[in-house]
Coordinates of C-alpha atoms and ligand atoms in Angstrom, one line a residue:
M1258 CA 0.0 0.0 0.0
N1259 CA 1.4 3.4 -0.9
D1260 CA 1.0 6.7 0.8
W1261 CA -2.1 7.9 -1.1
Q1262 CA -4.0 4.8 -0.3
E1263 CA -3.0 5.0 3.4
M1264 CA -4.0 8.7 3.4
E1265 CA -7.3 8.1 1.8
S1266 CA -8.3 5.9 4.7
H1267 CA -7.8 8.9 7.0
Y1268 CA -9.4 11.7 5.0
L1269 CA -12.3 10.3 3.1
F1270 CA -15.5 8.6 4.0
A1271 CA -15.2 4.9 3.8
T1272 CA -17.8 4.7 1.1
Y1273 CA -15.8 2.8 -1.5
K1274 CA -14.1 -0.6 -1.6
R1275 CA -11.3 0.4 -3.9
Q1276 CA -8.9 -1.7 -5.9
P1277 CA -5.3 -1.3 -4.6
V1278 CA -4.3 0.9 -7.6
T1279 CA -3.7 4.7 -7.8
L1280 CA -4.1 5.8 -11.3
V1281 CA -2.3 9.0 -12.4
R1282 CA -2.6 9.0 -16.2
G1283 CA -4.7 7.6 -19.0
Q1284 CA -4.5 7.5 -22.8
G1285 CA -7.1 5.7 -24.9
V1286 CA -7.7 2.3 -23.3
R1287 CA -4.5 2.4 -21.4
V1288 CA -3.9 3.8 -17.9
W1289 CA -0.8 4.1 -15.7
D1290 CA -0.5 3.9 -11.9
D1291 CA 1.8 5.9 -9.6
Q1292 CA 4.4 3.2 -9.8
G1293 CA 4.5 3.5 -13.6
R1294 CA 2.7 0.2 -14.3
E1295 CA 0.5 0.1 -17.4
Y1296 CA -3.0 -1.4 -17.5
L1297 CA -5.7 -2.1 -20.1
D1298 CA -8.7 -0.3 -18.7
F1299 CA -11.9 -2.4 -19.2
V1300 CA -13.8 -0.5 -16.6
G1301 CA -13.4 2.9 -18.2
G1302 CA -14.6 5.1 -15.3
I1303 CA -17.6 2.7 -15.0
A1304 CA -18.5 2.9 -18.7
S1305 CA -18.2 6.6 -18.7
V1306 CA -14.9 7.2 -20.6
S1307 CA -16.7 6.4 -23.9
L1308 CA -14.0 7.8 -26.3
G1309 CA -11.1 6.6 -24.1
H1310 CA -8.9 8.5 -21.7
C1311 CA -8.0 12.0 -22.8
H1312 CA -9.4 11.8 -26.3
P1313 CA -8.1 14.7 -28.4
A1314 CA -11.7 15.8 -29.2
V1315 CA -12.5 16.0 -25.5
V1316 CA -9.2 17.7 -24.5
A1317 CA -9.7 20.3 -27.2
A1318 CA -13.3 21.1 -26.3
L1319 CA -12.3 21.3 -22.6
A1320 CA -9.3 23.5 -23.2
E1321 CA -11.1 25.8 -25.7
Q1322 CA -14.2 26.3 -23.7
A1323 CA -12.3 26.7 -20.4
G1324 CA -10.7 29.8 -21.9
V1325 CA -14.0 31.3 -23.1
L1326 CA -16.8 30.7 -20.5
I1327 CA -17.0 27.9 -17.9
Q1328 CA -20.2 28.6 -16.0
A1329 CA -23.0 31.2 -16.3
S1330 CA -26.0 29.6 -14.6
N1331 CA -29.4 29.0 -16.2
W1332 CA -30.5 32.5 -15.3
V1333 CA -29.2 33.4 -18.8
Y1334 CA -28.9 31.7 -22.2
T1335 CA -25.7 29.9 -23.1
V1336 CA -24.7 28.6 -26.6
P1337 CA -23.2 25.1 -26.0
Q1338 CA -26.2 23.9 -24.0
V1339 CA -28.5 24.8 -26.9
R1340 CA -26.2 23.2 -29.5
L1341 CA -26.0 19.9 -27.5
A1342 CA -29.8 19.8 -26.9
Q1343 CA -30.3 20.2 -30.7
L1344 CA -27.8 17.5 -31.5
L1345 CA -29.5 15.1 -29.0
T1346 CA -33.0 15.7 -30.2
E1347 CA -32.0 15.5 -33.9
N1348 CA -30.5 12.1 -33.3
S1349 CA -33.2 10.5 -31.0
C1350 CA -37.0 10.3 -30.8
F1351 CA -37.1 13.1 -28.2
D1352 CA -38.1 16.8 -28.5
R1353 CA -36.8 18.4 -25.3
V1354 CA -33.8 18.1 -23.0
F1355 CA -33.0 19.1 -19.4
F1356 CA -29.3 19.0 -18.4
C1357 CA -28.0 18.0 -15.0
N1358 CA -24.6 16.7 -13.7
S1359 CA -25.0 12.9 -13.1
G1360 CA -27.0 9.9 -13.7
A1361 CA -28.8 9.9 -10.4
E1362 CA -29.9 13.5 -11.0
A1363 CA -31.2 12.6 -14.4
V1364 CA -33.3 9.9 -12.9
E1365 CA -34.5 12.3 -10.2
G1366 CA -35.5 14.7 -13.0
A1367 CA -37.3 11.9 -14.9
I1368 CA -39.2 10.9 -11.8
K1369 CA -40.3 14.5 -11.1
L1370 CA -41.4 14.9 -14.7
A1371 CA -43.5 11.7 -14.5
R1372 CA -45.1 12.7 -11.3
K1373 CA -46.0 16.2 -12.6
W1374 CA -47.3 14.5 -15.8
G1375 CA -49.4 12.1 -13.7
R1376 CA -50.8 15.0 -11.6
E1377 CA -51.8 16.9 -14.7
K1378 CA -52.7 14.2 -17.2
R1379 CA -53.6 11.1 -15.2
D1380 CA -55.7 12.2 -12.4
G1381 CA -53.0 12.5 -9.8
A1382 CA -51.3 9.2 -10.6
Y1383 CA -47.8 9.1 -9.0
E1384 CA -46.7 5.5 -8.7
I1385 CA -43.8 4.3 -10.7
I1386 CA -43.2 0.6 -11.5
C1387 CA -39.5 -0.4 -11.4
A1388 CA -37.5 -3.6 -11.7
L1389 CA -35.9 -5.8 -9.1
N1390 CA -32.1 -5.6 -9.5
A1391 CA -32.4 -2.2 -11.2
F1392 CA -29.8 0.5 -10.5
H1393 CA -30.7 4.2 -10.9
G1394 CA -28.2 6.0 -8.7
R1395 CA -27.7 6.9 -5.1
T1396 CA -29.8 9.9 -4.2
L1397 CA -32.6 9.0 -1.9
T1398 CA -35.3 8.8 -4.6
A1399 CA -33.1 7.2 -7.3
L1400 CA -32.0 4.6 -4.7
T1401 CA -35.7 3.9 -3.9
A1402 CA -36.4 3.3 -7.6
G1403 CA -33.5 0.9 -7.7
G1404 CA -34.1 -2.7 -6.9
T1405 CA -31.4 -3.6 -4.4
E1406 CA -32.6 -3.8 -0.8
K1407 CA -29.1 -3.7 0.7
Y1408 CA -28.4 -0.2 -0.7
K1409 CA -31.7 1.1 0.8
A1410 CA -31.6 -0.6 4.2
P1411 CA -29.8 2.2 6.2
Y1412 CA -31.9 5.0 4.8
H1413 CA -35.5 4.4 5.7
P1414 CA -38.0 5.9 5.6
L1415 CA -37.9 6.0 1.8
P1416 CA -40.0 8.1 -0.4
P1417 CA -43.3 6.3 -1.3
G1418 CA -44.7 5.6 -4.7
F1419 CA -42.4 2.9 -6.1
V1420 CA -43.4 -0.6 -6.9
H1421 CA -40.9 -3.4 -7.9
V1422 CA -41.5 -6.3 -10.2
P1423 CA -39.1 -8.9 -11.7
F1424 CA -37.2 -7.7 -14.8
N1425 CA -38.0 -9.2 -18.1
D1426 CA -41.6 -10.0 -17.0
V1427 CA -44.2 -8.0 -18.8
A1428 CA -47.1 -9.8 -17.1
A1429 CA -45.8 -8.6 -13.7
I1430 CA -45.9 -5.0 -15.0
R1431 CA -49.4 -5.4 -16.2
Q1432 CA -50.4 -6.8 -12.9
A1433 CA -48.8 -4.0 -10.9
T1434 CA -50.4 -1.3 -13.0
G1435 CA -53.3 0.5 -11.3
A1436 CA -55.1 3.8 -11.2
K1437 CA -52.2 5.4 -9.3
T1438 CA -49.5 4.3 -11.8
C1439 CA -48.0 7.1 -13.9
A1440 CA -44.9 5.4 -15.4
V1441 CA -42.7 2.3 -15.8
L1442 CA -39.0 2.9 -15.3
L1443 CA -36.5 0.4 -16.7
E1444 CA -32.9 0.0 -17.9
P1445 CA -33.0 -1.6 -21.4
I1446 CA -30.2 -3.8 -20.1
Q1447 CA -29.5 -3.8 -16.4
G1448 CA -25.9 -2.7 -15.9
E1449 CA -25.1 -2.6 -12.2
G1450 CA -27.5 -5.5 -11.6
G1451 CA -25.1 -7.8 -13.5
V1452 CA -25.6 -7.0 -17.2
N1453 CA -29.0 -8.6 -17.4
V1454 CA -30.2 -8.7 -21.0
P1455 CA -34.0 -9.0 -21.5
G1456 CA -35.7 -11.2 -24.0
D1457 CA -36.0 -9.6 -27.5
G1458 CA -39.7 -8.9 -27.2
Y1459 CA -39.7 -7.5 -23.7
L1460 CA -39.3 -3.8 -24.2
R1461 CA -41.7 -3.8 -27.2
Q1462 CA -44.3 -5.5 -25.0
V1463 CA -43.8 -3.1 -22.2
R1464 CA -44.2 -0.2 -24.7
A1465 CA -47.4 -1.7 -26.0
W1466 CA -48.7 -2.1 -22.4
C1467 CA -47.8 1.5 -21.5
D1468 CA -49.7 2.7 -24.5
Q1469 CA -52.7 0.6 -23.6
A1470 CA -52.7 1.7 -20.0
G1471 CA -52.0 5.3 -20.8
I1472 CA -48.8 5.5 -18.7
L1473 CA -45.3 6.7 -19.5
L1474 CA -42.3 4.5 -20.4
I1475 CA -39.0 5.9 -18.9
L1476 CA -35.8 4.2 -20.1
D1477 CA -32.7 4.8 -18.0
E1478 CA -30.0 4.7 -20.6
V1479 CA -27.3 6.2 -18.3
Q1480 CA -25.2 3.1 -18.9
T1481 CA -26.6 1.7 -22.2
G1482 CA -26.8 5.0 -24.1
I1483 CA -24.2 6.8 -26.3
G1484 CA -23.2 3.8 -28.3
R1485 CA -22.5 1.3 -25.6
T1486 CA -24.7 -1.5 -26.9
G1487 CA -24.0 -1.0 -30.6
S1488 CA -26.6 1.7 -31.4
L1489 CA -26.6 5.3 -30.3
F1490 CA -29.3 4.4 -27.8
A1491 CA -30.3 0.8 -26.8
Y1492 CA -34.0 1.5 -27.3
Q1493 CA -33.3 1.7 -31.1
Q1494 CA -32.3 -2.0 -31.1
Y1495 CA -35.3 -3.1 -29.2
G1496 CA -37.8 -1.2 -31.3
A1497 CA -39.5 0.5 -28.3
E1498 CA -39.4 4.3 -28.1
P1499 CA -39.6 5.5 -24.6
D1500 CA -41.5 8.7 -23.6
V1501 CA -38.6 9.8 -21.4
M1502 CA -35.0 8.8 -21.3
T1503 CA -32.1 9.5 -19.0
L1504 CA -28.4 9.8 -20.0
A1505 CA -25.1 10.5 -18.2
K1506 CA -22.0 8.3 -18.1
G1507 CA -20.7 8.1 -21.7
L1508 CA -22.2 11.5 -22.8
G1509 CA -19.2 13.4 -21.4
S1510 CA -16.5 10.8 -22.0
G1511 CA -15.4 11.3 -18.4
V1512 CA -16.6 14.9 -17.9
P1513 CA -19.7 15.0 -15.6
I1514 CA -22.9 15.6 -17.4
G1515 CA -26.4 14.1 -17.3
A1516 CA -29.6 14.7 -19.3
V1517 CA -33.3 14.0 -19.2
L1518 CA -34.9 13.8 -22.6
A1519 CA -38.7 13.7 -23.3
K1520 CA -41.2 13.7 -26.0
E1521 CA -43.3 16.9 -26.4
H1522 CA -46.5 15.3 -25.1
C1523 CA -45.0 14.7 -21.6
A1524 CA -42.5 17.6 -21.4
V1525 CA -44.6 19.2 -18.7
F1526 CA -42.0 21.1 -16.8
A1527 CA -42.8 24.8 -16.5
P1528 CA -40.6 27.7 -15.2
G1529 CA -39.6 27.0 -11.6
D1530 CA -40.5 23.2 -11.7
H1531 CA -36.9 22.0 -11.8
G1532 CA -33.4 23.4 -12.0
S1533 CA -29.7 23.0 -11.4
T1534 CA -26.9 25.5 -10.8
F1535 CA -24.3 23.7 -12.8
G1536 CA -26.7 21.7 -15.1
G1537 CA -26.0 22.4 -18.8
N1538 CA -23.0 24.6 -18.0
P1539 CA -20.9 25.7 -21.0
L1540 CA -17.9 23.6 -20.1
C1541 CA -19.6 20.3 -19.8
T1542 CA -22.1 20.8 -22.6
S1543 CA -19.2 21.8 -25.0
V1544 CA -17.5 18.5 -24.2
G1545 CA -20.9 16.6 -24.5
Y1546 CA -21.3 18.2 -27.9
A1547 CA -17.8 17.2 -29.0
V1548 CA -18.3 13.6 -27.8
L1549 CA -21.7 13.1 -29.3
K1550 CA -20.6 14.7 -32.6
Y1551 CA -17.5 12.5 -32.8
I1552 CA -19.6 9.4 -32.0
I1553 CA -22.2 10.2 -34.6
D1554 CA -19.8 11.4 -37.4
N1555 CA -17.5 8.3 -37.0
D1556 CA -20.3 5.8 -36.6
I1557 CA -18.9 4.6 -33.3
P1558 CA -22.2 2.7 -32.6
G1559 CA -21.7 0.7 -35.8
Q1560 CA -18.1 0.0 -34.8
V1561 CA -19.2 -1.1 -31.3
A1562 CA -21.7 -3.5 -32.8
R1563 CA -18.9 -5.1 -34.9
K1564 CA -16.4 -5.2 -32.0
G1565 CA -19.1 -6.5 -29.8
Q1566 CA -19.7 -9.5 -32.1
H1567 CA -15.9 -10.1 -32.1
L1568 CA -15.8 -9.9 -28.3
E1569 CA -18.9 -12.2 -28.0
R1570 CA -17.2 -14.9 -30.1
R1571 CA -14.1 -14.7 -27.9
L1572 CA -16.1 -14.8 -24.7
R1573 CA -18.2 -17.7 -25.9
S1574 CA -15.1 -19.7 -26.7
L1575 CA -13.8 -18.9 -23.1
A1576 CA -17.1 -20.2 -21.7
D1577 CA -16.7 -23.4 -23.8
R1578 CA -13.2 -24.0 -22.6
H1579 CA -13.5 -23.1 -18.9
P1580 CA -15.7 -25.0 -16.5
L1581 CA -15.5 -22.0 -14.1
V1582 CA -17.5 -19.9 -16.6
T1583 CA -21.2 -20.7 -16.4
E1584 CA -22.5 -18.0 -18.7
V1585 CA -21.5 -14.9 -20.7
R1586 CA -24.1 -12.2 -21.5
G1587 CA -24.2 -8.7 -22.9
R1588 CA -24.4 -6.7 -26.0
G1589 CA -22.0 -4.3 -27.8
L1590 CA -19.2 -3.4 -25.4
L1591 CA -21.1 -4.3 -22.1
W1592 CA -20.5 -7.9 -21.0
A1593 CA -20.6 -10.1 -17.9
I1594 CA -18.8 -13.3 -17.3
E1595 CA -20.7 -15.4 -14.8
L1596 CA -18.5 -17.6 -12.7
D1597 CA -19.3 -20.8 -10.9
G1598 CA -19.3 -19.4 -7.3
E1599 CA -18.3 -16.1 -5.6
L1600 CA -15.0 -15.8 -7.4
A1601 CA -15.3 -12.4 -9.1
E1602 CA -13.2 -10.5 -6.5
T1603 CA -10.4 -13.0 -6.8
A1604 CA -10.6 -12.9 -10.6
V1605 CA -10.5 -9.1 -10.5
R1606 CA -7.3 -9.2 -8.3
L1607 CA -5.6 -11.7 -10.6
C1608 CA -6.5 -9.7 -13.7
L1609 CA -5.1 -6.6 -12.1
E1610 CA -1.8 -8.4 -11.4
E1611 CA -1.7 -9.2 -15.2
G1612 CA -2.4 -5.6 -16.2
L1613 CA -6.1 -5.7 -16.9
I1614 CA -8.7 -3.6 -15.0
A1615 CA -12.0 -5.4 -14.9
N1616 CA -15.0 -5.0 -12.5
N1617 CA -16.7 -7.5 -10.2
V1618 CA -20.3 -6.3 -10.9
K1619 CA -21.6 -9.1 -8.6
P1620 CA -19.8 -11.5 -6.3
T1621 CA -20.2 -14.1 -9.0
A1622 CA -19.7 -12.0 -12.2
L1623 CA -17.0 -10.0 -13.9
R1624 CA -18.0 -7.1 -16.0
L1625 CA -16.2 -5.7 -19.1
M1626 CA -17.0 -2.2 -20.3
P1627 CA -14.0 -0.8 -22.2
P1628 CA -14.0 2.6 -23.9
L1629 CA -15.9 2.4 -27.2
V1630 CA -12.7 3.1 -29.2
V1631 CA -11.0 -0.2 -28.0
S1632 CA -9.3 -2.1 -30.8
E1633 CA -9.8 -5.8 -31.6
E1634 CA -6.2 -6.4 -30.5
E1635 CA -7.0 -4.8 -27.1
L1636 CA -10.1 -6.9 -26.8
D1637 CA -8.1 -10.0 -27.7
R1638 CA -5.4 -9.1 -25.2
A1639 CA -8.0 -8.7 -22.4
V1640 CA -9.6 -12.0 -23.2
E1641 CA -6.2 -13.7 -23.2
I1642 CA -5.5 -12.3 -19.7
I1643 CA -8.9 -13.5 -18.4
D1644 CA -8.2 -16.9 -20.1
G1645 CA -4.9 -17.2 -18.1
V1646 CA -6.5 -16.1 -14.9
L1647 CA -9.3 -18.6 -15.3
T1648 CA -6.8 -21.4 -16.0
K1649 CA -4.9 -20.4 -12.8
M1650 CA -8.0 -20.4 -10.7
E1651 CA -9.1 -23.8 -12.1
S1652 CA -5.7 -25.4 -11.4
A1653 CA -5.4 -23.9 -7.9
P1654 CA -8.8 -23.0 -6.5
Q1655 CA -8.4 -19.9 -4.3
R1656 CA -11.7 -19.6 -2.6
Ligands
PLP472 C1 -24.5 4.6 -13.1 C2 -25.9 4.6 -13.3 C3 -26.7 5.6 -12.7 C4 -26.2 6.6 -11.7 O1 -25.3 7.5 -12.3 P1 -24.4 8.5 -11.4 O2 -23.8 9.4 -12.4 O3 -23.5 7.6 -10.6 O4 -25.3 9.2 -10.5 C5 -28.1 5.6 -13.0 N1 -28.6 4.7 -13.8 C6 -27.9 3.8 -14.4 C7 -28.6 2.8 -15.3 C8 -26.5 3.7 -14.2 O5 -25.8 2.7 -14.7

């Protein structure tokens, strides 16, 4: 343990169980620690560094805007915010955007929007149907919408108005819908819950049910959006347009920014209903614009789809060869490797020793979410390292 790690334990809240690495520099898919060791980064700031570390387009937008105007507040108009909102709406099914600073805030905004919509358009309906194992962020309300009891346990009483049903079960949503329901809130693929991919028809069926019941469909694309699954937004692959969508993570390629997007029919916020001091500030929206423009102009989602198929083949071959792997699942550049037992923490540690940063999304599963600009060679190298780690674990069980 080096000095920074020792000092951290004195000065910071003990909220995080960190890996024993202190990163000081990054470039593309590579990062370096304070000892000069190089790693392949398949965590990528938890799927946020979409264009890789310190991408020239991001650095240029940051540097340029930093010398022009960093923050002005929403008491006035600013240009980059309007440009990014236009680019987002022109490339999605949505009409209006609200900017915030993180994923949890985006979810909060979407929940407030749905409640106001329910109040005005559905006779005061306020209840939101959510999924078990869902993750929507750590503010009190986003936490309540999430489907993991252990994150909620210390914080009762929780805000009322959230109902949880199993993911990938449209009948459960139908059954949970009542006069008080205003919306269904789902991740298209559950990220933090373990990369849970629903059946092909699920989101389409949920969409049809929301139409029939007259309630909103909110998709939380904080993790799946901005090219991660092989289309700009995951909803485009599932053929189910939501009424409201949340974004964050990949939108800034490492710079904090979040967004709530909505179709006109439910864009019910009026002056004073919602706000943020830093939300939509010129610095972060300039970067968001540069990132989104680069991703669209270079068809990064198409590249992700192709690289994802390559990665999938490699991972399926891993699963075929290793008894320790019980399943691989994912789409695009978001994958989980399910292990036969609570072995993910050990696997993460062994990968780290071999120069690969991966994430134990669950005690039993490894998650891979490299920057979208990762090369096939880098994907192959990562799989090779995991291959070696699995072989090691199988020959000398380290439980
Ligand atoms: C990460 C995540 C969030 C929370 O984002 P923060 O920026 O950490 O607040 C919300 N929803 C989903 C689907 C996420 O993956």
